[in-house]
mmCIF file of C-alpha atoms in Angstrom:
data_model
loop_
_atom_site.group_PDB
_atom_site.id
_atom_site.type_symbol
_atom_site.label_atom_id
_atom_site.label_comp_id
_atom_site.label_asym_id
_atom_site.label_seq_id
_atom_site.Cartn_x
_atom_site.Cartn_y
_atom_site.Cartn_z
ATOM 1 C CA UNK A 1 92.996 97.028 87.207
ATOM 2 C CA UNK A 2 93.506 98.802 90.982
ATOM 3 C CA UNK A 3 97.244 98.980 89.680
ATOM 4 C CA UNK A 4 96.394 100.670 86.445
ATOM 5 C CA UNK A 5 93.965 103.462 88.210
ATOM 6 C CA UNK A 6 96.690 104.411 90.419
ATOM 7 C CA UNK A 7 99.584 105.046 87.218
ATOM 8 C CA UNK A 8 96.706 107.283 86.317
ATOM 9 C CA UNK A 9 95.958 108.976 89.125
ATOM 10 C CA UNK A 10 99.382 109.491 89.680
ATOM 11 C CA UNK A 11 100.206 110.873 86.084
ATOM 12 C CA UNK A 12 96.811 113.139 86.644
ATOM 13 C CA UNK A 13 97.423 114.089 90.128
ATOM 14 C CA UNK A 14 101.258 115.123 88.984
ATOM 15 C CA UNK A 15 100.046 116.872 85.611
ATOM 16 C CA UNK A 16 97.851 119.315 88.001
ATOM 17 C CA UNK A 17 100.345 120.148 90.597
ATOM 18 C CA UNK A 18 103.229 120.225 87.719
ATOM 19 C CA UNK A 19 101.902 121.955 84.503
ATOM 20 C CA UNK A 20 103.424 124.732 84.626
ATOM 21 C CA UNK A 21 107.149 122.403 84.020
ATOM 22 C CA UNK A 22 108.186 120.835 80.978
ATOM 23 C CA UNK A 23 106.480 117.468 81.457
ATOM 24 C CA UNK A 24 106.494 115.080 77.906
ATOM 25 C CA UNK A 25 104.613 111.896 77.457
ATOM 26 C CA UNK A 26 108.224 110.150 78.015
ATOM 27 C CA UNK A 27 109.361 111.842 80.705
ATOM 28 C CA UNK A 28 105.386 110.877 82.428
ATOM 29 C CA UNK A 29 106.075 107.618 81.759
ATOM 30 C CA UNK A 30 109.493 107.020 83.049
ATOM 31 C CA UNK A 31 108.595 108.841 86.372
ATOM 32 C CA UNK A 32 105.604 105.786 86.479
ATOM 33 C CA UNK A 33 108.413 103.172 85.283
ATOM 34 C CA UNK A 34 105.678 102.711 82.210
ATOM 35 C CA UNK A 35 106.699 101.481 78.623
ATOM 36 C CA UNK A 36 105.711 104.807 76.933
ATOM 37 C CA UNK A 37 103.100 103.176 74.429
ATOM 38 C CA UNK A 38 101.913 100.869 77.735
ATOM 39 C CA UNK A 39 101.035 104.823 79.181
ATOM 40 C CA UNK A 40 99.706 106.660 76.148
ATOM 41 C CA UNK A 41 97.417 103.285 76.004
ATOM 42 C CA UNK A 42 96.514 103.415 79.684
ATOM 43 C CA UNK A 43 95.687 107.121 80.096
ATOM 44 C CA UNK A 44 93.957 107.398 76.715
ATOM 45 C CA UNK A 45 91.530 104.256 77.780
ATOM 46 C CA UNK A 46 91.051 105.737 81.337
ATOM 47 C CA UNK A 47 90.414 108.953 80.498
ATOM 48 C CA UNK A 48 89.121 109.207 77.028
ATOM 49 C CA UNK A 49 91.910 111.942 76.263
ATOM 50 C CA UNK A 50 95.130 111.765 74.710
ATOM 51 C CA UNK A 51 97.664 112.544 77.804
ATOM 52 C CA UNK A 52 98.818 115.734 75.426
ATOM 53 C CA UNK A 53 95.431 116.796 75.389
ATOM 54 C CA UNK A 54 94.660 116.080 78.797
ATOM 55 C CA UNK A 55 97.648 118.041 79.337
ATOM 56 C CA UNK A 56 96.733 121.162 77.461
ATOM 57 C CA UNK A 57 93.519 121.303 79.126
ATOM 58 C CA UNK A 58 94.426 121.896 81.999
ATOM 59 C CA UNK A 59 97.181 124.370 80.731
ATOM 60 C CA UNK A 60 93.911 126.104 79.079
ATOM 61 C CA UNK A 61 92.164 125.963 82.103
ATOM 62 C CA UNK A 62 94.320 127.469 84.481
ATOM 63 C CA UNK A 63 95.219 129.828 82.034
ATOM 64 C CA UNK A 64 92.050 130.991 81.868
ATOM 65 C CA UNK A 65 91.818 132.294 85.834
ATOM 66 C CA UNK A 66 95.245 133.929 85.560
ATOM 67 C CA UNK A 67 93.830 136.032 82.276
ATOM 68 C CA UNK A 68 90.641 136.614 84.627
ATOM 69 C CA UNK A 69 92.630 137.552 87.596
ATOM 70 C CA UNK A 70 96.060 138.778 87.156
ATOM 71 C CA UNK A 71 97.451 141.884 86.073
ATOM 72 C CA UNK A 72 100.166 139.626 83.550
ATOM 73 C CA UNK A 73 101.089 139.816 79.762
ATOM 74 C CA UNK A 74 99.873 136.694 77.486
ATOM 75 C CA UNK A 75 103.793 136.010 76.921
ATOM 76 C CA UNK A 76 104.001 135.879 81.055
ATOM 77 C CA UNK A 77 100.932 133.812 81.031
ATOM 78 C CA UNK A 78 102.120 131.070 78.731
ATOM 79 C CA UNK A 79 105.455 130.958 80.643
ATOM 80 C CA UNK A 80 103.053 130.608 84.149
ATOM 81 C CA UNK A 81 101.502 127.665 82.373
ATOM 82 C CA UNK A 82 104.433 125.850 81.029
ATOM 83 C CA UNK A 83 104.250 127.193 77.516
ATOM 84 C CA UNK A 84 107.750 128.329 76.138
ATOM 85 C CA UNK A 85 106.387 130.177 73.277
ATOM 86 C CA UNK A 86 103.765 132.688 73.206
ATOM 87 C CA UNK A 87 102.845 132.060 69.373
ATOM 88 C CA UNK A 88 102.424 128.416 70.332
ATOM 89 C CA UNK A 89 100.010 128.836 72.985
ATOM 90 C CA UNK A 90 97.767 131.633 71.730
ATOM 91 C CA UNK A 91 97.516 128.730 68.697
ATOM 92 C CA UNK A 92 96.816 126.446 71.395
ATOM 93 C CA UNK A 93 94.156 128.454 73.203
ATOM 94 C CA UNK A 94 92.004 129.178 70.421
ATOM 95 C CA UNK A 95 91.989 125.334 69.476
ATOM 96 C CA UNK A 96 90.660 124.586 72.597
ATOM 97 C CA UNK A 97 88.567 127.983 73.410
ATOM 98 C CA UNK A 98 87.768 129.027 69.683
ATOM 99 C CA UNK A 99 88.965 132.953 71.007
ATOM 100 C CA UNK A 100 92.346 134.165 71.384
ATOM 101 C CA UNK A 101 93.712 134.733 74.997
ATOM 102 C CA UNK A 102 93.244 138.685 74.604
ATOM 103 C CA UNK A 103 90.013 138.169 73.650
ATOM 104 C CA UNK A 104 89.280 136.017 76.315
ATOM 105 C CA UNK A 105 90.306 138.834 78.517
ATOM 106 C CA UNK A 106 88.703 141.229 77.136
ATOM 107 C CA UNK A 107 85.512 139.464 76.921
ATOM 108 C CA UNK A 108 85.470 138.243 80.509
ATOM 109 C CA UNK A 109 86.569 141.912 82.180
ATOM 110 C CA UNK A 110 84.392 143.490 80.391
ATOM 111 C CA UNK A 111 81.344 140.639 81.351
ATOM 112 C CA UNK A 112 82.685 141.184 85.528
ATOM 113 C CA UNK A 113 82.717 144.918 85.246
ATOM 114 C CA UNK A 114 86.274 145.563 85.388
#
């Protein structure tokens, strides 16, 4: 099991230091020398998440600081987070936020004073 936790750590640990690059559920796996179904398997039972989904969380969530603190369009944004298409992620955010990026913007500037 000790071997297991560390593909996972290692897949987690890379997704938050890499999420801004174009990292796929195949591409994960063959950096951990995992079957591909072995992985989805393995970080889905570890985690309780899909790996996309774990994936797009985070993409959400550091999305969210840069709208809080950055002076950058949404289409910059989505490109910062590894997000090729701007359509895609605003699609993406509201899944996972139930508010578009702008609005998260606006909502949270306008909650800090700015």
């Amino acid at each position: 099991m000790n071997e297991i936790n560390s593909h996972i750590n290692e897949a987690i640990s890379y997704i938050t230091q890499n999420y801004y690059e174009n990292i796929t559920l195949e591409s994960m796996a063959n950096k951990l020398y995992l079957n591909k179904c072995y992985f989805c398997t393995l970080f889905k039972e570890q985690t309780a998440k899909s790996f996309s989904n774990y994936l797009n969380e985070v993409r959400i969530n550091k999305s969210k600081e840069l709208l809080i603190n950055k002076k950058l369009s949404i289409l910059e944004i989505a490109h910062a987070v590894g997000y090729n298409n701007q359509t895609y992620f605003n699609s993406l955010f509201k899944k996972y936020t139930n508010i578009t990026p702008l609005q998260y913007r606006k909502e949270k500037l306008m909650s800090i004073g700015s």
